[in-house]
Amino acid sequence: MAPMGIRLSPLGMAVFCLLGLGVLYHLYSGFLAGRFAFFMLSEPAAGGPETPHGSVPGGAVDLRELLAVSVLAAVRGGEEVKRVREGNVLNAKAKGKTREGAEEQLTTGDLLSNRRMFYLLKGAFPAVQINSEERVDTADQETVSWDRSIPEDIKQKIQPKEVPAESVTVWIDPLDATQEYTENLREYVTTMVCVAVNGKPVIGVIHKPFSSYTAWAMVDGGSNVKARSSYNEKTPKIIVSRSHAGKVGQVARQTFGNKTVIIPAGGAGYKVLALLDVPEKNQEKADVYIHVTYIKKWDICAGNAVLRALGGHMTTLTGEEINYTGSDGNEGGLIASINMNHKALIEKLPDLEKTSHK
């Protein structure tokens, strides 16, 4: 006789399969729930302490905080500039030519300062557009953190002010006056940061690495520097680029008289500081700053912001305001002054606008 077996009806088979599926669903859903809980505990909550700084609700940035980190960036960049120069490891090479045919120099100081400044600002305010004179090599990325501290002098003079992140453009000049840097003319060298909002310069930082002096200002905020109060408008001292002294000097003397003093100097940052009351023994003093050719915006944006904050002016040679969005160059030359009749100066120097395009 054959062994007796157990046969399940089709209904029994269906019940058995449903029970099996129920057990599997229970086990697997518990696993998924555990994984989901682990994921939620591991990730920072939205808007929590790990949210990148500068990306506050509404996509806004605080200009007081941006000023503080801009000052720090200029100082940190300046440390690299000074270290390379004092170590005499410039590795200077030509990176191209200006429109006038002069060679533009690039040094290790430019590159290291640029890297330090760019990544410090980008890490603190990742949503903000940053334009720099030197190219940023992503393969050479550096992590530079900001502890979010604000210096006491900035706290005392500047109130928090939020603006939309998309309205902000930061301009970095990691080493202004590179030519003079290679010639060891250290007094002309600066590192600069500028913040423009909707194209208008509102924050300017100019740092002198070899004397550790830093000038900063914020439009409708405050500053740590003052304008010079004494000048002679009839025979002003005019500061110009070393290579332009002859061209500008001839026109200026024809306009203001033979007693007009022409001061040749290097670096746009240094020339703006010459218009201010700067406690620096190697800083020359001037009444007007004139540049008659094409110039890059990272060279002039910080100085423009400082002058605007103190009631001064920097315009093209025809009196137009310079916009700090779009292209990185300013075609119309510039004239800068403070505590003077800026419009009258422009009207006295009509011939300079023609030379700016030569």
mmCIF file of C-alpha atoms in Angstrom:
data_model
loop_
_atom_site.group_PDB
_atom_site.id
_atom_site.type_symbol
_atom_site.label_atom_id
_atom_site.label_comp_id
_atom_site.label_asym_id
_atom_site.label_seq_id
_atom_site.Cartn_x
_atom_site.Cartn_y
_atom_site.Cartn_z
ATOM 1 C CA MET A 1 0.000 0.000 0.000
ATOM 2 C CA ALA A 2 1.328 3.427 -0.864
ATOM 3 C CA PRO A 3 2.159 5.807 2.040
ATOM 4 C CA MET A 4 -0.623 8.078 3.001
ATOM 5 C CA GLY A 5 0.113 11.817 2.063
ATOM 6 C CA ILE A 6 -1.446 15.091 2.948
ATOM 7 C CA ARG A 7 -3.076 17.025 0.153
ATOM 8 C CA LEU A 8 -3.954 20.707 0.457
ATOM 9 C CA SER A 9 -6.951 22.093 -1.267
ATOM 10 C CA PRO A 10 -6.466 25.136 -3.569
ATOM 11 C CA LEU A 11 -8.007 27.280 -0.856
ATOM 12 C CA GLY A 12 -5.474 26.046 1.692
ATOM 13 C CA MET A 13 -2.595 26.771 -0.670
ATOM 14 C CA ALA A 14 -3.834 30.323 -1.122
ATOM 15 C CA VAL A 15 -4.100 30.876 2.646
ATOM 16 C CA PHE A 16 -0.589 29.467 3.153
ATOM 17 C CA CYS A 17 0.892 31.820 0.528
ATOM 18 C CA LEU A 18 -0.863 34.829 2.019
ATOM 19 C CA LEU A 19 0.499 33.989 5.465
ATOM 20 C CA GLY A 20 4.013 33.738 4.041
ATOM 21 C CA LEU A 21 3.731 37.084 2.299
ATOM 22 C CA GLY A 22 2.478 38.658 5.505
ATOM 23 C CA VAL A 23 5.502 37.399 7.443
ATOM 24 C CA LEU A 24 7.910 38.696 4.759
ATOM 25 C CA TYR A 25 6.182 42.093 4.604
ATOM 26 C CA HIS A 26 6.349 42.461 8.386
ATOM 27 C CA LEU A 27 10.063 41.655 8.500
ATOM 28 C CA TYR A 28 11.040 43.813 5.510
ATOM 29 C CA SER A 29 8.952 46.830 6.556
ATOM 30 C CA GLY A 30 10.618 46.776 9.952
ATOM 31 C CA PHE A 31 14.034 46.801 8.246
ATOM 32 C CA LEU A 32 13.049 49.751 6.048
ATOM 33 C CA ALA A 33 11.693 51.682 9.006
ATOM 34 C CA GLY A 34 14.965 51.149 10.851
ATOM 35 C CA ARG A 35 17.019 52.330 7.890
ATOM 36 C CA PHE A 36 14.822 55.407 7.457
ATOM 37 C CA ALA A 37 15.159 56.326 11.140
ATOM 38 C CA PHE A 38 18.951 55.933 10.917
ATOM 39 C CA PHE A 39 19.068 58.167 7.826
ATOM 40 C CA MET A 40 16.985 60.881 9.505
ATOM 41 C CA LEU A 41 19.141 60.844 12.620
ATOM 42 C CA SER A 42 22.339 60.964 10.575
ATOM 43 C CA GLU A 43 21.381 63.971 8.385
ATOM 44 C CA PRO A 44 21.251 67.539 9.775
ATOM 45 C CA ALA A 45 17.804 68.997 10.108
ATOM 46 C CA ALA A 46 16.832 71.625 7.569
ATOM 47 C CA GLY A 47 18.013 75.013 8.825
ATOM 48 C CA GLY A 48 20.014 73.335 11.601
ATOM 49 C CA PRO A 49 23.566 74.151 12.647
ATOM 50 C CA GLU A 50 25.104 72.331 9.660
ATOM 51 C CA THR A 51 23.397 74.539 7.072
ATOM 52 C CA PRO A 52 26.144 76.249 5.033
ATOM 53 C CA HIS A 53 26.837 79.712 6.439
ATOM 54 C CA GLY A 54 25.570 82.497 4.237
ATOM 55 C CA SER A 55 22.571 80.443 3.080
ATOM 56 C CA VAL A 56 20.072 81.753 5.597
ATOM 57 C CA PRO A 57 16.317 81.397 5.022
ATOM 58 C CA GLY A 58 15.172 83.379 2.012
ATOM 59 C CA GLY A 59 18.545 83.146 0.277
ATOM 60 C CA ALA A 60 19.880 86.268 2.036
ATOM 61 C CA VAL A 61 23.342 87.190 3.292
ATOM 62 C CA ASP A 62 24.260 89.520 6.117
ATOM 63 C CA LEU A 63 26.558 92.306 4.901
ATOM 64 C CA ARG A 64 28.104 92.763 8.350
ATOM 65 C CA GLU A 65 29.187 89.139 8.361
ATOM 66 C CA LEU A 66 30.390 89.463 4.778
ATOM 67 C CA LEU A 67 32.479 92.490 5.772
ATOM 68 C CA ALA A 68 34.035 90.556 8.662
ATOM 69 C CA VAL A 69 35.051 87.599 6.520
ATOM 70 C CA SER A 70 36.261 89.948 3.759
ATOM 71 C CA VAL A 71 38.658 91.614 6.188
ATOM 72 C CA LEU A 72 39.880 88.199 7.304
ATOM 73 C CA ALA A 73 40.304 87.058 3.691
ATOM 74 C CA ALA A 74 42.395 90.118 2.793
ATOM 75 C CA VAL A 75 44.618 89.562 5.830
ATOM 76 C CA ARG A 76 45.018 85.828 5.185
ATOM 77 C CA GLY A 77 45.853 86.484 1.558
ATOM 78 C CA GLY A 78 48.329 89.126 2.642
ATOM 79 C CA GLU A 79 50.086 86.606 4.874
ATOM 80 C CA GLU A 80 50.755 84.430 1.822
ATOM 81 C CA VAL A 81 51.960 87.432 -0.198
ATOM 82 C CA LYS A 82 54.373 88.464 2.540
ATOM 83 C CA ARG A 83 55.651 84.929 3.172
ATOM 84 C CA VAL A 84 56.454 84.339 -0.502
ATOM 85 C CA ARG A 85 58.185 87.707 -0.908
ATOM 86 C CA GLU A 86 60.274 87.334 2.229
ATOM 87 C CA GLY A 87 61.213 83.789 1.232
ATOM 88 C CA ASN A 88 62.203 85.092 -2.212
ATOM 89 C CA VAL A 89 60.372 82.224 -3.956
ATOM 90 C CA LEU A 90 58.292 84.332 -6.326
ATOM 91 C CA ASN A 91 58.667 82.085 -9.404
ATOM 92 C CA ALA A 92 57.593 85.082 -11.466
ATOM 93 C CA LYS A 93 56.478 84.488 -15.030
ATOM 94 C CA ALA A 94 54.584 86.404 -17.702
ATOM 95 C CA LYS A 95 50.891 85.527 -17.911
ATOM 96 C CA GLY A 96 50.113 87.812 -20.840
ATOM 97 C CA LYS A 97 50.260 91.423 -21.916
ATOM 98 C CA THR A 98 48.193 94.467 -21.133
ATOM 99 C CA ARG A 99 46.465 96.397 -23.895
ATOM 100 C CA GLU A 100 49.413 98.772 -23.793
ATOM 101 C CA GLY A 101 51.838 95.931 -24.515
ATOM 102 C CA ALA A 102 53.358 95.624 -21.038
ATOM 103 C CA GLU A 103 53.930 92.143 -19.626
ATOM 104 C CA GLU A 104 51.642 91.068 -16.803
ATOM 105 C CA GLN A 105 53.470 89.142 -14.123
ATOM 106 C CA LEU A 106 52.212 86.138 -12.170
ATOM 107 C CA THR A 107 53.932 84.932 -9.011
ATOM 108 C CA THR A 108 53.508 82.247 -6.400
ATOM 109 C CA GLY A 109 52.292 85.012 -4.097
ATOM 110 C CA ASP A 110 49.386 85.765 -6.461
ATOM 111 C CA LEU A 111 48.349 82.127 -6.641
ATOM 112 C CA LEU A 112 48.613 81.232 -2.954
ATOM 113 C CA SER A 113 46.881 84.422 -1.852
ATOM 114 C CA ASN A 114 44.110 83.838 -4.373
ATOM 115 C CA ARG A 115 43.540 80.274 -3.199
ATOM 116 C CA ARG A 116 43.387 81.271 0.460
ATOM 117 C CA MET A 117 41.060 84.229 -0.121
ATOM 118 C CA PHE A 118 38.723 82.516 -2.576
ATOM 119 C CA TYR A 119 38.101 79.373 -0.546
ATOM 120 C CA LEU A 120 37.678 81.288 2.719
ATOM 121 C CA LEU A 121 34.973 83.463 1.170
ATOM 122 C CA LYS A 122 33.383 80.595 -0.759
ATOM 123 C CA GLY A 123 33.260 78.386 2.324
ATOM 124 C CA ALA A 124 31.592 81.124 4.364
ATOM 125 C CA PHE A 125 29.152 82.246 1.666
ATOM 126 C CA PRO A 126 28.705 79.450 -0.884
ATOM 127 C CA ALA A 127 25.699 81.081 -2.569
ATOM 128 C CA VAL A 128 27.542 84.289 -3.480
ATOM 129 C CA GLN A 129 29.166 85.005 -6.859
ATOM 130 C CA ILE A 130 32.940 85.501 -6.479
ATOM 131 C CA ASN A 131 35.138 86.998 -9.213
ATOM 132 C CA SER A 132 38.900 86.852 -8.807
ATOM 133 C CA GLU A 133 41.869 88.069 -10.819
ATOM 134 C CA GLU A 134 43.486 84.645 -10.854
ATOM 135 C CA ARG A 135 41.966 81.393 -12.037
ATOM 136 C CA VAL A 136 40.796 79.026 -9.304
ATOM 137 C CA ASP A 137 42.057 75.482 -9.799
ATOM 138 C CA THR A 138 39.434 73.104 -8.407
ATOM 139 C CA ALA A 139 42.050 70.334 -8.272
ATOM 140 C CA ASP A 140 43.952 72.483 -5.774
ATOM 141 C CA GLN A 141 40.976 73.164 -3.539
ATOM 142 C CA GLU A 142 41.693 74.218 0.016
ATOM 143 C CA THR A 143 39.414 74.040 3.030
ATOM 144 C CA VAL A 144 39.613 77.361 4.854
ATOM 145 C CA SER A 145 37.082 77.763 7.630
ATOM 146 C CA TRP A 146 35.699 80.891 9.274
ATOM 147 C CA ASP A 147 34.801 80.742 12.959
ATOM 148 C CA ARG A 148 31.998 83.276 12.342
ATOM 149 C CA SER A 149 33.502 85.772 14.789
ATOM 150 C CA ILE A 150 33.053 89.480 14.067
ATOM 151 C CA PRO A 151 35.772 91.923 15.212
ATOM 152 C CA GLU A 152 34.708 94.354 17.906
ATOM 153 C CA ASP A 153 35.300 97.465 15.799
ATOM 154 C CA ILE A 154 32.951 96.103 13.130
ATOM 155 C CA LYS A 155 30.362 95.135 15.755
ATOM 156 C CA GLN A 156 30.420 98.641 17.194
ATOM 157 C CA LYS A 157 30.123 100.494 13.872
ATOM 158 C CA ILE A 158 28.094 98.209 11.608
ATOM 159 C CA GLN A 159 24.560 96.952 12.084
ATOM 160 C CA PRO A 160 23.410 93.629 10.571
ATOM 161 C CA LYS A 161 21.887 94.090 7.138
ATOM 162 C CA GLU A 162 20.560 91.291 4.937
ATOM 163 C CA VAL A 163 20.420 91.412 1.142
ATOM 164 C CA PRO A 164 19.463 88.712 -1.393
ATOM 165 C CA ALA A 165 22.407 86.436 -2.172
ATOM 166 C CA GLU A 166 21.756 86.676 -5.897
ATOM 167 C CA SER A 167 22.265 90.463 -5.769
ATOM 168 C CA VAL A 168 25.820 90.127 -4.408
ATOM 169 C CA THR A 169 29.062 89.988 -6.385
ATOM 170 C CA VAL A 170 32.413 89.729 -4.594
ATOM 171 C CA TRP A 171 35.568 90.941 -6.346
ATOM 172 C CA ILE A 172 38.967 89.676 -5.150
ATOM 173 C CA ASP A 173 42.376 91.118 -5.969
ATOM 174 C CA PRO A 174 44.785 88.679 -4.286
ATOM 175 C CA LEU A 175 47.862 90.781 -5.061
ATOM 176 C CA ASP A 176 47.574 94.317 -6.372
ATOM 177 C CA ALA A 177 50.777 95.809 -7.868
ATOM 178 C CA THR A 178 52.367 92.520 -8.923
ATOM 179 C CA GLN A 179 54.970 94.318 -11.039
ATOM 180 C CA GLU A 180 56.093 96.340 -8.029
ATOM 181 C CA TYR A 181 56.003 93.155 -5.939
ATOM 182 C CA THR A 182 58.564 91.553 -8.241
ATOM 183 C CA GLU A 183 60.708 94.703 -7.944
ATOM 184 C CA ASN A 184 60.483 94.505 -4.138
ATOM 185 C CA LEU A 185 58.634 97.842 -3.944
ATOM 186 C CA ARG A 186 56.600 96.542 -1.039
ATOM 187 C CA GLU A 187 54.834 99.748 -0.041
ATOM 188 C CA TYR A 188 52.632 99.603 -3.167
ATOM 189 C CA VAL A 189 51.370 96.051 -2.599
ATOM 190 C CA THR A 190 47.843 95.412 -1.305
ATOM 191 C CA THR A 191 45.275 92.622 -1.122
ATOM 192 C CA MET A 192 41.677 93.681 -1.657
ATOM 193 C CA VAL A 193 38.097 92.465 -1.353
ATOM 194 C CA CYS A 194 35.022 94.312 -2.593
ATOM 195 C CA VAL A 195 31.332 93.490 -2.230
ATOM 196 C CA ALA A 196 28.920 94.910 -4.789
ATOM 197 C CA VAL A 197 25.141 94.756 -4.427
ATOM 198 C CA ASN A 198 23.205 95.078 -7.685
ATOM 199 C CA GLY A 199 26.404 96.323 -9.292
ATOM 200 C CA LYS A 200 27.105 99.085 -6.754
ATOM 201 C CA PRO A 201 30.195 98.767 -4.506
ATOM 202 C CA VAL A 202 29.116 98.762 -0.858
ATOM 203 C CA ILE A 203 31.984 97.081 1.026
ATOM 204 C CA GLY A 204 35.667 97.715 0.462
ATOM 205 C CA VAL A 205 38.722 96.213 2.174
ATOM 206 C CA ILE A 206 42.295 97.283 1.335
ATOM 207 C CA HIS A 207 45.092 95.508 3.225
ATOM 208 C CA LYS A 208 48.818 96.313 3.129
ATOM 209 C CA PRO A 209 50.604 93.013 3.874
ATOM 210 C CA PHE A 210 54.028 94.456 4.678
ATOM 211 C CA SER A 211 52.792 96.908 7.301
ATOM 212 C CA SER A 212 49.703 94.958 8.453
ATOM 213 C CA TYR A 213 47.486 97.999 7.907
ATOM 214 C CA THR A 214 43.888 97.394 6.856
ATOM 215 C CA ALA A 215 41.330 99.957 5.730
ATOM 216 C CA TRP A 216 37.675 98.924 5.496
ATOM 217 C CA ALA A 217 34.404 100.710 4.921
ATOM 218 C CA MET A 218 30.745 99.960 4.256
ATOM 219 C CA VAL A 219 28.377 102.325 2.480
ATOM 220 C CA ASP A 220 25.629 103.538 4.856
ATOM 221 C CA GLY A 221 27.433 101.675 7.619
ATOM 222 C CA GLY A 222 30.789 102.812 8.916
ATOM 223 C CA SER A 223 34.543 102.599 8.437
ATOM 224 C CA ASN A 224 37.862 102.476 10.248
ATOM 225 C CA VAL A 225 39.450 105.140 8.013
ATOM 226 C CA LYS A 226 38.828 108.828 7.347
ATOM 227 C CA ALA A 227 39.187 111.149 4.385
ATOM 228 C CA ARG A 228 41.985 113.681 4.213
ATOM 229 C CA SER A 229 40.750 117.143 5.138
ATOM 230 C CA SER A 230 43.503 119.320 3.645
ATOM 231 C CA TYR A 231 44.093 119.865 -0.061
ATOM 232 C CA ASN A 232 44.650 122.633 -2.576
ATOM 233 C CA GLU A 233 42.079 122.423 -5.344
ATOM 234 C CA LYS A 234 43.934 124.963 -7.494
ATOM 235 C CA THR A 235 47.165 122.977 -7.546
ATOM 236 C CA PRO A 236 46.194 119.431 -6.582
ATOM 237 C CA LYS A 237 48.515 116.523 -6.108
ATOM 238 C CA ILE A 238 47.520 113.925 -8.711
ATOM 239 C CA ILE A 239 48.488 110.282 -8.255
ATOM 240 C CA VAL A 240 48.789 108.155 -11.397
ATOM 241 C CA SER A 241 50.274 104.868 -12.596
ATOM 242 C CA ARG A 242 54.037 104.891 -12.966
ATOM 243 C CA SER A 243 53.717 104.205 -16.683
ATOM 244 C CA HIS A 244 51.237 107.066 -17.205
ATOM 245 C CA ALA A 245 53.057 109.852 -15.386
ATOM 246 C CA GLY A 246 54.226 111.602 -18.534
ATOM 247 C CA LYS A 247 50.913 111.433 -20.390
ATOM 248 C CA VAL A 248 48.709 112.484 -17.488
ATOM 249 C CA GLY A 249 51.219 114.960 -16.114
ATOM 250 C CA GLN A 250 51.322 116.960 -19.328
ATOM 251 C CA VAL A 251 47.532 117.318 -19.527
ATOM 252 C CA ALA A 252 47.168 117.974 -15.782
ATOM 253 C CA ARG A 253 49.726 120.768 -15.778
ATOM 254 C CA GLN A 254 48.052 122.380 -18.774
ATOM 255 C CA THR A 255 44.784 122.289 -16.824
ATOM 256 C CA PHE A 256 45.818 123.154 -13.271
ATOM 257 C CA GLY A 257 49.072 125.001 -13.830
ATOM 258 C CA ASN A 258 52.755 124.203 -13.778
ATOM 259 C CA LYS A 259 52.794 123.831 -10.000
ATOM 260 C CA THR A 260 50.588 120.726 -10.167
ATOM 261 C CA VAL A 261 52.335 117.784 -8.499
ATOM 262 C CA ILE A 262 52.274 114.425 -10.291
ATOM 263 C CA ILE A 263 52.869 111.390 -8.084
ATOM 264 C CA PRO A 264 53.734 108.174 -9.965
ATOM 265 C CA ALA A 265 52.825 105.083 -7.966
ATOM 266 C CA GLY A 266 52.010 101.402 -8.288
ATOM 267 C CA GLY A 267 48.765 99.641 -7.435
ATOM 268 C CA ALA A 268 45.194 100.920 -7.515
ATOM 269 C CA GLY A 269 44.730 100.123 -3.830
ATOM 270 C CA TYR A 270 47.733 102.228 -2.852
ATOM 271 C CA LYS A 271 46.486 105.142 -4.969
ATOM 272 C CA VAL A 272 43.082 105.169 -3.264
ATOM 273 C CA LEU A 273 44.731 105.061 0.163
ATOM 274 C CA ALA A 274 46.695 108.161 -0.888
ATOM 275 C CA LEU A 275 43.391 110.082 -0.869
ATOM 276 C CA LEU A 276 42.667 109.062 2.717
ATOM 277 C CA ASP A 277 44.017 109.854 6.174
ATOM 278 C CA VAL A 278 46.149 106.741 6.477
ATOM 279 C CA PRO A 279 48.643 106.445 9.381
ATOM 280 C CA GLU A 280 51.405 104.975 7.223
ATOM 281 C CA LYS A 281 54.838 106.587 6.973
ATOM 282 C CA ASN A 282 55.445 105.158 3.480
ATOM 283 C CA GLN A 283 52.025 106.186 2.183
ATOM 284 C CA GLU A 284 52.112 109.202 -0.137
ATOM 285 C CA LYS A 285 49.315 111.773 -0.014
ATOM 286 C CA ALA A 286 47.327 112.934 -3.027
ATOM 287 C CA ASP A 287 44.149 114.842 -3.842
ATOM 288 C CA VAL A 288 43.066 113.164 -7.065
ATOM 289 C CA TYR A 289 43.627 109.697 -8.549
ATOM 290 C CA ILE A 290 43.490 109.431 -12.335
ATOM 291 C CA HIS A 291 43.828 106.395 -14.605
ATOM 292 C CA VAL A 292 43.548 106.919 -18.345
ATOM 293 C CA THR A 293 43.342 103.398 -19.793
ATOM 294 C CA TYR A 294 41.384 100.156 -19.448
ATOM 295 C CA ILE A 295 41.489 98.723 -15.932
ATOM 296 C CA LYS A 296 40.087 95.568 -14.316
ATOM 297 C CA LYS A 297 37.240 95.852 -11.839
ATOM 298 C CA TRP A 298 38.954 93.816 -9.112
ATOM 299 C CA ASP A 299 41.657 96.524 -9.118
ATOM 300 C CA ILE A 300 39.251 99.365 -8.358
ATOM 301 C CA CYS A 301 36.075 97.990 -6.757
ATOM 302 C CA ALA A 302 37.357 97.997 -3.146
ATOM 303 C CA GLY A 303 38.684 101.531 -3.447
ATOM 304 C CA ASN A 304 35.445 102.665 -5.051
ATOM 305 C CA ALA A 305 33.444 101.260 -2.134
ATOM 306 C CA VAL A 306 35.690 102.911 0.471
ATOM 307 C CA LEU A 307 35.430 106.282 -1.262
ATOM 308 C CA ARG A 308 31.630 106.001 -1.599
ATOM 309 C CA ALA A 309 31.329 105.153 2.103
ATOM 310 C CA LEU A 310 33.303 108.294 2.995
ATOM 311 C CA GLY A 311 31.415 110.575 0.629
ATOM 312 C CA GLY A 312 33.971 110.481 -2.175
ATOM 313 C CA HIS A 313 33.655 109.557 -5.836
ATOM 314 C CA MET A 314 35.197 107.227 -8.374
ATOM 315 C CA THR A 315 33.790 107.452 -11.886
ATOM 316 C CA THR A 316 34.894 107.052 -15.468
ATOM 317 C CA LEU A 317 36.649 110.043 -16.991
ATOM 318 C CA THR A 318 33.297 111.211 -18.355
ATOM 319 C CA GLY A 319 31.616 111.004 -14.948
ATOM 320 C CA GLU A 320 29.710 107.741 -15.379
ATOM 321 C CA GLU A 321 29.294 105.416 -12.424
ATOM 322 C CA ILE A 322 31.168 102.125 -12.777
ATOM 323 C CA ASN A 323 28.982 99.017 -12.652
ATOM 324 C CA TYR A 324 30.439 95.945 -10.954
ATOM 325 C CA THR A 325 28.507 93.229 -12.729
ATOM 326 C CA GLY A 326 28.994 91.698 -16.144
ATOM 327 C CA SER A 327 32.434 92.017 -17.752
ATOM 328 C CA ASP A 328 35.530 92.237 -15.581
ATOM 329 C CA GLY A 329 36.926 95.382 -17.202
ATOM 330 C CA ASN A 330 36.264 99.109 -17.098
ATOM 331 C CA GLU A 331 36.825 100.781 -20.464
ATOM 332 C CA GLY A 332 36.434 104.454 -19.588
ATOM 333 C CA GLY A 333 39.430 105.131 -17.361
ATOM 334 C CA LEU A 334 38.737 106.642 -13.957
ATOM 335 C CA ILE A 335 39.001 109.720 -11.819
ATOM 336 C CA ALA A 336 38.681 109.514 -8.028
ATOM 337 C CA SER A 337 38.450 112.256 -5.440
ATOM 338 C CA ILE A 338 37.125 113.008 -1.993
ATOM 339 C CA ASN A 339 36.090 116.303 -0.381
ATOM 340 C CA MET A 340 36.458 117.980 -3.779
ATOM 341 C CA ASN A 341 34.069 119.125 -6.489
ATOM 342 C CA HIS A 342 34.203 115.940 -8.526
ATOM 343 C CA LYS A 343 32.065 117.255 -11.355
ATOM 344 C CA ALA A 344 34.289 120.308 -11.728
ATOM 345 C CA LEU A 345 37.360 118.079 -11.917
ATOM 346 C CA ILE A 346 35.828 116.097 -14.764
ATOM 347 C CA GLU A 347 34.969 119.259 -16.635
ATOM 348 C CA LYS A 348 38.558 120.495 -16.266
ATOM 349 C CA LEU A 349 40.042 117.344 -17.766
ATOM 350 C CA PRO A 350 38.097 116.702 -20.987
ATOM 351 C CA ASP A 351 41.131 115.583 -22.992
ATOM 352 C CA LEU A 352 41.877 112.618 -20.731
ATOM 353 C CA GLU A 353 38.788 110.716 -21.849
ATOM 354 C CA LYS A 354 40.161 110.659 -25.398
ATOM 355 C CA THR A 355 43.454 109.164 -24.279
ATOM 356 C CA SER A 356 41.722 106.385 -22.321
ATOM 357 C CA HIS A 357 40.958 104.431 -25.506
ATOM 358 C CA LYS A 358 44.402 104.732 -27.077
#
